[in-house]
Amino acid sequence: MSTSAGAAEHAHEHAQHPEHSHEGGHDAGHHEGHDHGSFWSTYVFSVDHKMIAKQYMFTGMLMGLIGGFFSYVFRMQLAYPGFHVPGFGVVSPGEYNALITNHGTIMIFWLAMPVLIAAFGNYLIPLMLGCDDMVFPRINRLSYQIFLISALVLIASWFVPGGGFGGAWTAYPPLSAKSQYNLTPLGSTMWVLAVGLEFVAFLLGGINFVTTAMNSRAPGMKMFDIPMVVWMIVIASILFMGSVGPLVAGAVMLVFDQTIGTGFFDPVRGGDPILWQHLFWFFGHPEVYVVLLPAVGIVAEIITVFSRKKLFAYKTVLYTALGTGVLSFFVWAHHQFVAGIDPRMANVFTATTVLISIPIAEMMFVYVATLYGGSIRLATPMLWALAFIGEFIIGGVTGIFLGSSGSDIYFHDTYFVLAHFHYTFVPIAVIAVFAGVTYWYPKMFGRMLNETLGKIHFWGTVIPFNGIFIPLFITGMGGDHRRIYNYNNFPDLARPDLQHMRQFATVSLLVLLAFQIPFFINFFLSMKKGRLAGNNPWQANTLEWQTVSPPPHGNFAELPNCYRGPYEYSAPDRESDYWPQNEPS
Amino acid sequence: MRPIATTRSATGIPTGRLAVWWVIASEIVIFGGLLGSYIMHRIGHPEFGGYAAHTNTVAGAFNTFVLLTSSLSAVLAHKAAEAKDGPKAFKFLWLTFLGGLVFLTVKSFEWHHEISEGFTITRNAFWSFYYCAAGLHACHIIGGMIIMAIISFDVKQNKELQRVELIGLYWHFVDVVWIFLFPLLYIAK
Amino acid sequence: MTETAHTHDSHGHDSHGHGSPEAGGHDTNYVKIWGILLALLCVSVAGPFLGIKAVTLVTAFGIALVKAYLVAKNFMHLNLEKRYIVYLLITMVALMGVFYAGASPDVMEHHGRNWVNVAAQQETARALAEQAAGGGEHGQEAH
């Protein structure tokens, strides 16, 4: 199934764009002669979207490992207070705060965002749209470089005097704004700077994604021929662009409060700490959908391929995603029900929050309907995709209790909240990421992953994941407050039954972390030893599978034309059960 | 060398211009968040009116005049680039640059005067917002000037003429931000 | 201010299109627009001298809107651009309206149902008293 379409595209493109003719020489060996660069130009300063995607992916995975290590350390402290944690030592209260803060920050900003949006977006958008690169390759490279600097600034912030920032990833003032409260004069400012740089990186990347998707689709690819994951990443990028602005302004204000002593968030001097919460959550809640939508996009690609069926109601999923995007700007204050916001506004935000569960539920129903009657192949990517649906539903259903302002007053800041959002974020940032990695690995590296190791890794991740967070739902309902360093100091919460559940959660986490070893063995061994994948091992329709694996610089020998939608599986009157988008009918 | 992707235009809008619109869209929410926060405080705190009385309306109005004029020269540069007249576009770009320079000079005298009178950024929330909003805007002016200077030399040789329009769009946007900053910080007292 | 937008859009289509930046000509007299902008600027500076608060608000913010509209339409050529660019920019402004609507009941107001922002009220009272005592002429124009 090698490349097959788009003869004479170059001449075609040129004829249509005379205003660019002064550039000259698009044809002159564009697809050849790029792979001979030095180590630096190939791996470090590459402008190739596939290399930048891998850079994002590996940086994100590395940061994810650090974030996972942090969770191991503080879970050990919670289960066995005062214990000498192997690999870390005894956890002090300040270190505990820094660990949970940076765990949350890393997992959202340096794992979910770079892998789900930047890595998959960079890798898939040009390939799936049938073009040779992003529209702005150098801005793409700049985006990664800024992202890398932001990660280094964050890492450096843990080693400055005073230690890393410990005011939680939401960084509420006055704790975050005044060093006499947070005791991390340097760490807190570096934390804000790192997050700010990360925003800049994703703004640059997002503009690239959106522009590429709008302008550079293969000839013949209409709006509804775009694969769902591309739509989802584009919608996510737009949501990010629309929501992050106030927080960028807020970050500037917070840094000034921290460093030169302004009073933006200090009520005694005419400021308002609630303002930060609004600035933060106006971004923070759309951010949930920024990472959720690419995840459901990945799942859409996988379940169609592995059930050999057309996506049930493509347009419904698309409109639902757009509706979710719009609604996500109207729900943010449900994070602030106990923060002192006006109860009348809390009513409004309760209504919008409960409303937004409708489109998400609809998406899940569409996926189940896609599975119905399909010839399902339970390969590893499909297992991950199915697990995403199952686990995310638990996260969604428990959210209803928190979105209702009445019950949230009881649940707020307990482990119930924590378990709820881990049931949304782990399916997004872990399960969907593994679904995507295992699905596109053959394209990225040209070889297949080992199925047995893949399944060991799958069950060894999903079962302990539930083992961690189901007990935490129960301790949360029992009144476990989130931000407590040592429960022995609170007689009501130091009960053995609750402590046993905390220990069960911690042991489950250890099991989960141990089962990541097979994944990394599989990941790195298969690069060298895996079975050769060929162009299209999953027999999928989308354009990235219609070129060689891994694709060369320039992606396609001849840029493809597009003739149909991405999900034409099991079409009647055809001997093969798939129908590549670039195959002329 | 540009990828073929860059030369495609499924929307009918050239890729560069489309991207600049997205840049402007994401800038709107950055300034919007800051100015929205300011307006909430301005209305909620009647004492801000008294603080704002110390801002220099004449300097603000003059700077508005300068920016409006530089916007005119930016659009004339675009017109020249349309006519494939690179040297003329070059001239207008540097005229726009000069406008930015005058704006920043006036601003620095103004701030110097205010700071020497004790109205520093830490004095109270009004002055914090004042310096923060005007400073963020000034950073955009500086950024626009740097980009304009860099692209102008290619433009002079009739290369990459489309960039004149792109930097012009950005410059007009920065101008529009100032159009709202001026009454917010200088007129409403 | 010619109404060329409609004729232009009528042949806009969604596949590969004319990519040329079509502005520039179309008989927009940029110097005339600039003159109008400067005249509006004079009005917005002159407005507060009447000393009527409503007039000041209109001359300050109403005219700012007109000026922004003129710059966006004629200098940024939004009159010639695809309509959805206009909708995109308006959407972003509208999102700021959403933010304002959601945040201002807690930030702009200093009291509400079952809550009072004591610190903000004290600061306002203190500052107004200080201005009335020392600031003199600046104080009474407040609010």
Coordinates of N, CA, C and O in Angstrom, one line a residue, chain A residues 10 13 17 20 22-23 25-26 28 30-31 129-137 203 207 210-211 214-219 238 241-242 245-246 248-249 252-253 256 260-264 269-272 275 279 559-560, chain B residues 1-16 18-20 22-23 25-26 29-34 37 40-41 45 47-48 84 121-126 128-129 131-132 136 158-163:
Chain A
H10 N 2.9 19.2 -7.8 CA 3.8 20.3 -7.7 C 3.4 21.4 -8.7 O 3.3 22.6 -8.3
E13 N 0.3 23.1 -7.7 CA 0.4 24.1 -6.6 C 1.0 25.4 -7.1 O 0.6 26.4 -6.7
H17 N -0.3 29.6 -7.2 CA 0.2 30.5 -6.3 C 1.3 31.4 -6.9 O 2.5 31.3 -6.5
H20 N 3.9 33.5 -4.9 CA 5.1 32.9 -4.2 C 6.2 32.6 -5.2 O 7.2 32.0 -4.8
H22 N 8.4 34.1 -6.6 CA 9.7 34.7 -6.4 C 10.6 33.9 -5.5 O 11.8 34.1 -5.4
E23 N 9.9 33.1 -4.7 CA 10.7 32.2 -3.9 C 11.6 31.2 -4.7 O 12.7 30.9 -4.3
G25 N 12.1 27.6 -6.9 CA 12.7 26.3 -6.6 C 12.0 25.5 -5.5 O 12.7 24.9 -4.6
H26 N 10.7 25.4 -5.4 CA 10.1 24.5 -4.5 C 10.4 23.1 -4.9 O 10.5 22.2 -4.1
A28 N 12.9 22.0 -6.4 CA 14.3 21.6 -6.5 C 14.7 20.7 -5.3 O 15.3 21.1 -4.3
H30 N 13.0 19.0 -3.1 CA 12.5 19.3 -1.7 C 12.5 18.0 -0.9 O 12.7 18.1 0.3
H31 N 12.1 16.9 -1.5 CA 12.0 15.7 -0.7 C 13.3 15.0 -0.6 O 13.4 14.1 0.2
L129 N -3.2 15.3 6.9 CA -3.7 16.3 5.9 C -3.0 16.1 4.6 O -3.4 16.9 3.6
G130 N -2.0 15.3 4.5 CA -1.4 15.1 3.2 C -0.5 16.2 2.8 O -0.5 16.6 1.6
C131 N 0.3 16.8 3.7 CA 1.2 17.8 3.3 C 2.6 17.5 3.8 O 2.8 16.6 4.6
D132 N 3.6 18.3 3.4 CA 5.0 17.9 3.6 C 5.5 18.3 4.9 O 6.5 17.8 5.4
D133 N 4.9 19.3 5.5 CA 5.4 19.8 6.9 C 4.3 20.7 7.4 O 3.3 21.0 6.8
M134 N 4.6 21.3 8.6 CA 3.8 22.3 9.1 C 4.0 23.6 8.2 O 5.0 23.7 7.5
V135 N 3.0 24.5 8.3 CA 3.2 25.7 7.5 C 4.4 26.6 7.9 O 5.0 27.3 7.1
F136 N 4.7 26.6 9.2 CA 5.8 27.4 9.7 C 6.8 26.5 10.5 O 6.8 26.4 11.7
P137 N 7.7 25.8 9.7 CA 8.6 24.8 10.4 C 9.5 25.5 11.4 O 9.7 24.9 12.5
L203 N 1.2 28.5 22.5 CA 0.5 29.5 21.6 C 1.2 29.4 20.2 O 0.5 29.4 19.2
I207 N -0.9 28.1 16.9 CA -1.2 28.9 15.7 C -0.7 28.1 14.5 O -1.4 28.1 13.5
V210 N -3.4 25.3 13.8 CA -4.7 25.8 13.3 C -4.5 26.3 11.9 O -5.3 25.9 11.0
T211 N -3.4 27.0 11.6 CA -3.2 27.5 10.3 C -3.0 26.4 9.3 O -3.5 26.4 8.2
M214 N -6.2 24.7 8.6 CA -7.2 25.5 7.8 C -6.7 25.6 6.3 O -7.6 25.6 5.4
N215 N -5.4 25.8 6.1 CA -5.0 26.1 4.8 C -4.4 25.0 4.0 O -4.4 25.1 2.8
S216 N -3.8 24.0 4.6 CA -2.9 23.1 3.9 C -3.4 21.7 3.7 O -2.6 20.8 3.5
R217 N -4.7 21.5 3.7 CA -5.2 20.2 3.5 C -4.9 19.7 2.0 O -4.7 20.5 1.1
A218 N -4.8 18.4 1.9 CA -4.6 17.9 0.6 C -5.7 18.3 -0.4 O -6.9 18.5 0.1
P219 N -5.4 18.5 -1.6 CA -6.5 18.8 -2.6 C -7.6 17.8 -2.5 O -7.3 16.5 -2.5
I238 N -7.5 26.0 19.6 CA -8.3 27.2 19.6 C -8.8 27.5 21.1 O -8.7 28.6 21.5
M241 N -6.0 28.9 22.9 CA -5.7 30.3 22.6 C -6.7 31.3 23.2 O -6.4 32.4 23.6
G242 N -8.0 30.8 23.2 CA -9.0 31.7 23.7 C -9.1 31.9 25.2 O -9.6 32.8 25.7
G245 N -5.2 33.7 27.6 CA -4.8 35.1 27.6 C -4.9 35.7 29.0 O -3.9 36.3 29.5
P246 N -6.1 35.6 29.7 CA -6.2 36.3 31.0 C -5.2 35.7 32.0 O -4.7 36.5 32.8
V248 N -2.2 34.6 31.2 CA -0.9 35.2 30.9 C -0.8 36.6 31.6 O 0.2 36.9 32.2
A249 N -1.9 37.4 31.4 CA -1.9 38.7 32.1 C -1.8 38.4 33.6 O -1.0 39.1 34.3
V252 N 1.7 37.7 34.7 CA 2.6 38.9 34.9 C 2.3 39.6 36.2 O 3.2 40.0 36.9
M253 N 0.9 39.7 36.5 CA 0.6 40.4 37.7 C 1.1 39.6 38.9 O 1.6 40.2 39.9
F256 N 4.8 40.2 39.4 CA 5.0 41.6 40.0 C 4.7 41.5 41.5 O 5.4 42.1 42.3
I260 N 8.3 42.6 42.9 CA 8.5 44.0 43.2 C 7.5 44.5 44.2 O 7.5 45.7 44.5
G261 N 6.6 43.6 44.6 CA 5.7 44.0 45.7 C 4.5 44.9 45.3 O 4.0 45.7 46.1
T262 N 3.9 44.6 44.1 CA 2.6 45.2 43.8 C 1.5 44.5 44.6 O 1.8 43.5 45.2
G263 N 0.3 45.1 44.5 CA -0.8 44.5 45.3 C -2.0 44.1 44.5 O -3.1 44.3 44.9
F264 N -1.7 43.5 43.3 CA -2.8 43.1 42.5 C -3.8 42.1 43.2 O -5.0 42.2 43.1
R269 N -4.5 46.5 49.8 CA -3.9 47.5 48.9 C -4.8 47.7 47.7 O -4.3 48.2 46.7
G270 N -6.0 47.3 47.8 CA -7.0 47.6 46.6 C -7.0 46.5 45.6 O -7.7 46.6 44.6
G271 N -6.3 45.4 45.9 CA -6.4 44.2 44.9 C -7.4 43.2 45.4 O -8.3 43.5 46.2
D272 N -7.4 42.0 44.8 CA -8.4 41.0 45.1 C -7.9 39.6 44.8 O -7.6 39.3 43.7
L275 N -9.7 37.5 42.3 CA -9.4 37.8 40.8 C -8.5 36.7 40.3 O -8.7 36.3 39.1
L279 N -9.0 34.4 37.0 CA -8.1 34.4 35.9 C -7.6 33.0 35.7 O -7.5 32.5 34.5
L559 N 2.8 14.2 -3.1 CA 1.8 14.6 -2.1 C 0.4 14.1 -2.6 O 0.1 14.2 -3.8
P560 N -0.3 13.5 -1.7 CA -1.6 12.8 -2.1 C -2.7 13.8 -2.3 O -2.8 14.9 -1.9
Chain B
M1 N 14.0 27.2 2.8 CA 13.0 26.8 1.8 C 11.7 26.5 2.5 O 11.6 25.8 3.5
R2 N 10.7 27.0 1.9 CA 9.3 26.8 2.5 C 8.7 25.5 2.1 O 8.8 25.1 0.9
P3 N 8.1 24.8 3.0 CA 7.3 23.6 2.6 C 6.2 23.9 1.7 O 5.7 25.1 1.7
I4 N 5.7 23.0 0.9 CA 4.6 23.2 0.0 C 3.4 23.5 0.9 O 2.5 24.3 0.5
A5 N 3.3 23.0 2.1 CA 2.2 23.3 3.0 C 2.0 24.8 3.1 O 0.8 25.2 3.2
T6 N 3.1 25.5 3.2 CA 3.0 27.0 3.4 C 2.3 27.6 2.2 O 1.7 28.7 2.4
T7 N 2.5 27.1 1.0 CA 2.0 27.8 -0.1 C 0.5 27.4 -0.4 O -0.1 28.0 -1.3
R8 N 0.0 26.4 0.3 CA -1.4 26.1 0.0 C -2.3 27.1 0.7 O -1.9 27.7 1.7
S9 N -3.5 27.2 0.2 CA -4.4 28.2 0.8 C -5.9 27.7 0.6 O -6.6 28.3 -0.2
A10 N -6.2 26.7 1.4 CA -7.6 26.2 1.3 C -8.7 27.2 1.7 O -9.8 27.2 1.2
T11 N -8.3 28.1 2.6 CA -9.3 29.1 3.0 C -9.4 30.3 2.1 O -10.3 31.1 2.1
G12 N -8.4 30.5 1.2 CA -8.3 31.7 0.4 C -7.6 32.8 1.0 O -7.3 33.8 0.4
I13 N -7.2 32.6 2.3 CA -6.4 33.6 3.0 C -5.0 33.1 2.9 O -4.7 32.0 3.3
P14 N -4.0 33.9 2.5 CA -2.6 33.5 2.5 C -2.2 33.0 3.9 O -2.6 33.6 4.9
T15 N -1.4 32.0 4.0 CA -1.0 31.4 5.3 C -0.5 32.4 6.3 O -0.9 32.4 7.5
G16 N 0.4 33.3 5.9 CA 1.0 34.2 6.8 C 0.0 35.1 7.4 O -0.1 35.3 8.6
L18 N -3.3 34.5 7.7 CA -4.1 33.8 8.6 C -3.5 33.6 9.9 O -4.2 33.7 11.0
A19 N -2.2 33.3 9.9 CA -1.5 33.1 11.2 C -1.5 34.4 12.0 O -1.7 34.4 13.2
V20 N -1.3 35.6 11.3 CA -1.3 36.8 12.1 C -2.7 37.1 12.7 O -2.8 37.5 13.8
W22 N -4.6 34.8 13.9 CA -4.6 34.0 15.1 C -3.8 34.6 16.2 O -4.1 34.5 17.4
V23 N -2.6 35.2 15.8 CA -1.8 35.9 16.8 C -2.6 37.0 17.4 O -2.7 37.1 18.7
A25 N -5.8 37.3 17.6 CA -6.9 36.7 18.4 C -6.4 36.3 19.8 O -7.1 36.6 20.8
S26 N -5.2 35.7 19.8 CA -4.7 35.3 21.1 C -4.2 36.5 21.9 O -4.2 36.5 23.2
V29 N -7.2 38.3 24.0 CA -7.6 37.8 25.3 C -6.5 38.1 26.3 O -6.8 38.2 27.5
I30 N -5.3 38.3 25.9 CA -4.3 38.7 26.9 C -4.6 40.1 27.4 O -4.7 40.3 28.6
F31 N -4.7 41.0 26.4 CA -5.0 42.4 26.8 C -6.4 42.4 27.5 O -6.7 43.2 28.4
G32 N -7.3 41.6 26.9 CA -8.7 41.6 27.5 C -8.7 41.2 28.9 O -9.4 41.8 29.7
G33 N -7.9 40.2 29.3 CA -7.9 39.7 30.7 C -7.4 40.8 31.6 O -7.9 41.1 32.7
L34 N -6.3 41.5 31.1 CA -5.7 42.5 32.0 C -6.7 43.7 32.1 O -6.9 44.3 33.2
S37 N -9.8 43.0 34.1 CA -9.5 43.1 35.6 C -9.4 44.5 36.0 O -9.8 44.9 37.1
M40 N -12.9 46.1 36.3 CA -13.6 45.7 37.5 C -13.1 46.5 38.7 O -13.9 46.9 39.5
H41 N -11.8 46.7 38.8 CA -11.3 47.4 40.0 C -11.6 48.9 39.8 O -11.9 49.5 40.8
H45 N -13.7 50.4 42.8 CA -12.9 51.2 43.7 C -13.1 52.7 43.3 O -12.3 53.2 42.4
E47 N -12.1 55.3 44.5 CA -10.9 56.1 44.8 C -9.9 56.1 43.6 O -9.0 56.9 43.5
F48 N -10.1 55.1 42.7 CA -9.2 55.1 41.5 C -9.3 56.4 40.7 O -8.4 56.8 40.0
K84 N 4.3 46.8 -5.5 CA 5.6 46.2 -5.7 C 6.7 47.3 -5.6 O 7.7 47.1 -6.3
I121 N 4.9 51.8 40.7 CA 4.0 50.7 40.4 C 3.5 50.1 41.7 O 2.5 49.4 41.7
T122 N 4.3 50.2 42.8 CA 3.8 49.6 44.1 C 3.0 50.5 44.9 O 2.6 50.1 46.0
R123 N 2.7 51.7 44.4 CA 2.0 52.6 45.3 C 0.6 52.1 45.7 O 0.2 52.1 46.9
N124 N -0.2 51.8 44.7 CA -1.5 51.1 45.0 C -1.9 50.4 43.7 O -1.2 50.4 42.7
A125 N -3.1 49.8 43.8 CA -3.5 48.9 42.7 C -3.7 49.7 41.4 O -3.5 49.2 40.3
F126 N -4.2 51.0 41.5 CA -4.3 51.7 40.3 C -3.0 51.9 39.5 O -2.9 51.6 38.3
S128 N -0.4 50.1 39.9 CA 0.1 48.8 39.4 C -0.6 48.5 38.0 O 0.1 48.0 37.1
F129 N -1.9 48.6 38.0 CA -2.5 48.4 36.7 C -2.0 49.3 35.6 O -1.8 48.9 34.4
Y131 N 0.9 50.9 35.2 CA 2.2 50.5 34.6 C 2.2 49.2 33.9 O 2.8 48.9 32.9
C132 N 1.4 48.3 34.5 CA 1.3 46.9 33.9 C 0.7 47.0 32.5 O 1.2 46.4 31.6
L136 N 2.9 46.5 29.2 CA 2.6 45.4 28.3 C 2.4 45.9 26.9 O 2.9 45.3 25.9
N158 N 12.6 44.4 -2.7 CA 11.4 43.8 -3.3 C 11.3 42.3 -3.0 O 10.7 41.6 -3.8
K159 N 11.8 41.9 -1.9 CA 11.7 40.5 -1.5 C 10.7 40.4 -0.3 O 10.6 41.3 0.5
E160 N 9.9 39.3 -0.3 CA 9.0 39.0 0.9 C 8.1 40.2 1.2 O 7.9 40.6 2.3
L161 N 7.6 40.8 0.1 CA 6.7 42.0 0.3 C 5.5 41.7 1.1 O 4.9 42.6 1.7
Q162 N 5.0 40.5 1.1 CA 3.8 40.2 1.9 C 4.0 40.5 3.4 O 3.0 40.7 4.1
R163 N 5.3 40.5 3.8 CA 5.5 40.7 5.2 C 5.1 42.1 5.7 O 4.8 42.4 6.8

